[in-house]
Amino acid sequence: MDLLVEAVLGIGLLVTVGISSPMTHESSLPSSSLPALNNKDYVEQGEVVDLGGIDVYTVGNGTKCIIWNYDIFGFDSGRSRQLCDIFADEGFTVIMPDYYRGTFQDPSKPGTAQLIKTQTDWAKLQIDWEEKIRPYAVESKGAKN
């Protein structure tokens, strides 16, 4: 069954799929129990598209679509795009919206709670979802409901 996965901030969703490539943790913090990120040879497979005020990283061509949400480190950091590419290699269309609009907040510095509060306001995100991201997924990328 073709399905558009409507995973948005505030809703937890666990999807289990067979991944052919190894996945490792992206932490470079010494306190992490997982290995440091070492993806210096990684080259992005997707592209950044402006949907009229919100950028999205998009990759893959499939009727099954994953809306990927990055962590506190933001749209341009860590392993988020690489993970999008891995799922795209498995046949999914993957779209990662930049809900933080390019804003980055070091989580070890003051202001993190305020950033999360202002950037994850559902009333604002719902407009992005309904008017930009979902229509792009369905109309431009061929995702099915």
XYZ file of C-alpha atoms in Angstrom:
145
model
C 0.000 0.000 0.000
C 1.444 3.366 -0.994
C 1.499 5.720 1.930
C 2.618 9.266 2.540
C 4.207 9.205 5.965
C 2.974 12.345 7.669
C 5.632 12.638 10.366
C 5.673 16.126 11.773
C 7.133 17.665 14.895
C 5.182 16.716 17.956
C 4.230 13.261 16.679
C 6.499 10.296 17.334
C 6.768 7.777 14.528
C 8.900 4.659 14.282
C 9.399 3.134 10.852
C 11.324 -0.102 10.444
C 12.812 -0.837 7.037
C 15.678 -2.964 5.789
C 18.737 -0.745 5.335
C 21.591 -2.159 3.314
C 24.261 0.259 4.541
C 25.609 0.579 8.069
C 24.302 3.418 10.200
C 26.381 4.947 12.990
C 25.786 7.691 15.507
C 26.631 11.260 14.529
C 27.903 12.452 17.887
C 31.291 14.086 18.115
C 30.830 14.798 21.813
C 33.243 13.002 24.137
C 30.361 12.100 26.465
C 28.685 9.998 23.787
C 28.951 6.256 24.090
C 28.712 5.919 20.313
C 31.479 6.548 17.759
C 32.174 10.008 16.369
C 30.790 11.009 13.006
C 33.314 10.286 10.265
C 31.677 10.958 6.931
C 34.292 13.184 5.300
C 33.873 11.377 1.970
C 30.087 11.726 1.929
C 28.564 13.601 -1.039
C 24.934 14.668 -0.893
C 22.665 12.950 -3.410
C 19.702 15.318 -3.104
C 19.039 18.994 -3.570
C 17.757 21.926 -1.551
C 14.532 23.392 -2.943
C 12.899 26.654 -1.808
C 9.158 26.130 -1.323
C 8.355 29.809 -0.945
C 9.983 30.646 2.354
C 10.934 27.206 3.618
C 13.843 25.212 2.220
C 13.615 21.441 1.955
C 16.292 18.871 1.241
C 14.762 16.364 -1.146
C 16.124 13.112 -2.508
C 14.776 9.953 -4.096
C 11.934 8.963 -6.382
C 9.308 6.725 -4.948
C 5.616 6.826 -4.194
C 6.396 6.138 -0.532
C 7.540 9.324 1.124
C 9.307 10.034 4.395
C 9.168 13.511 5.870
C 12.426 13.617 7.810
C 12.905 15.856 10.844
C 16.439 16.741 11.873
C 17.696 17.063 15.425
C 18.688 20.163 17.407
C 21.854 20.575 15.320
C 19.812 21.701 12.353
C 19.270 21.408 8.632
C 22.919 21.779 7.615
C 24.742 19.687 10.177
C 25.347 16.189 11.368
C 24.220 13.190 9.419
C 20.614 14.134 8.615
C 21.103 14.503 4.851
C 23.172 11.340 4.692
C 20.393 9.410 6.442
C 17.865 10.876 3.989
C 20.060 9.611 1.155
C 20.258 6.131 2.692
C 16.449 5.857 2.808
C 16.209 7.230 -0.746
C 18.574 4.443 -1.858
C 15.986 2.006 -0.467
C 13.275 3.391 -2.780
C 11.723 6.204 -0.753
C 11.235 9.846 -1.607
C 12.631 11.749 1.377
C 11.864 15.379 2.156
C 13.544 17.186 5.051
C 12.031 20.640 5.717
C 14.131 23.339 7.372
C 11.604 24.118 10.109
C 14.225 26.175 11.990
C 14.677 28.422 8.916
C 18.487 28.280 9.037
C 18.666 29.025 12.742
C 21.203 27.092 14.792
C 21.445 26.983 18.562
C 24.303 25.237 20.328
C 22.371 23.089 22.822
C 25.068 23.584 25.449
C 24.439 27.366 25.427
C 21.579 29.342 26.968
C 18.585 29.922 24.704
C 17.992 26.383 23.501
C 14.607 26.018 25.191
C 13.445 29.324 23.716
C 14.568 28.300 20.211
C 12.670 25.038 20.466
C 9.596 26.802 21.803
C 9.504 29.397 19.014
C 10.512 27.100 16.154
C 8.176 24.216 16.966
C 4.929 26.146 17.298
C 2.393 23.853 15.605
C 0.222 26.757 14.423
C 3.143 27.944 12.258
C 4.343 24.488 11.246
C 0.853 23.416 10.248
C 0.748 26.168 7.601
C 4.101 24.970 6.191
C 2.836 21.381 6.206
C -0.571 21.993 4.648
C 0.336 24.706 2.147
C 3.895 23.830 1.103
C 5.432 20.532 2.183
C 2.552 18.079 1.696
C 1.496 19.577 -1.683
C 5.128 19.432 -2.852
C 5.379 15.781 -1.788
C 2.174 14.779 -3.548
C 2.130 17.047 -6.608
C 5.844 17.417 -7.415
C 7.354 14.206 -6.066
C 4.469 11.778 -6.724
C 3.931 10.640 -3.127
C 0.666 8.779 -2.549
C -1.751 9.156 0.372
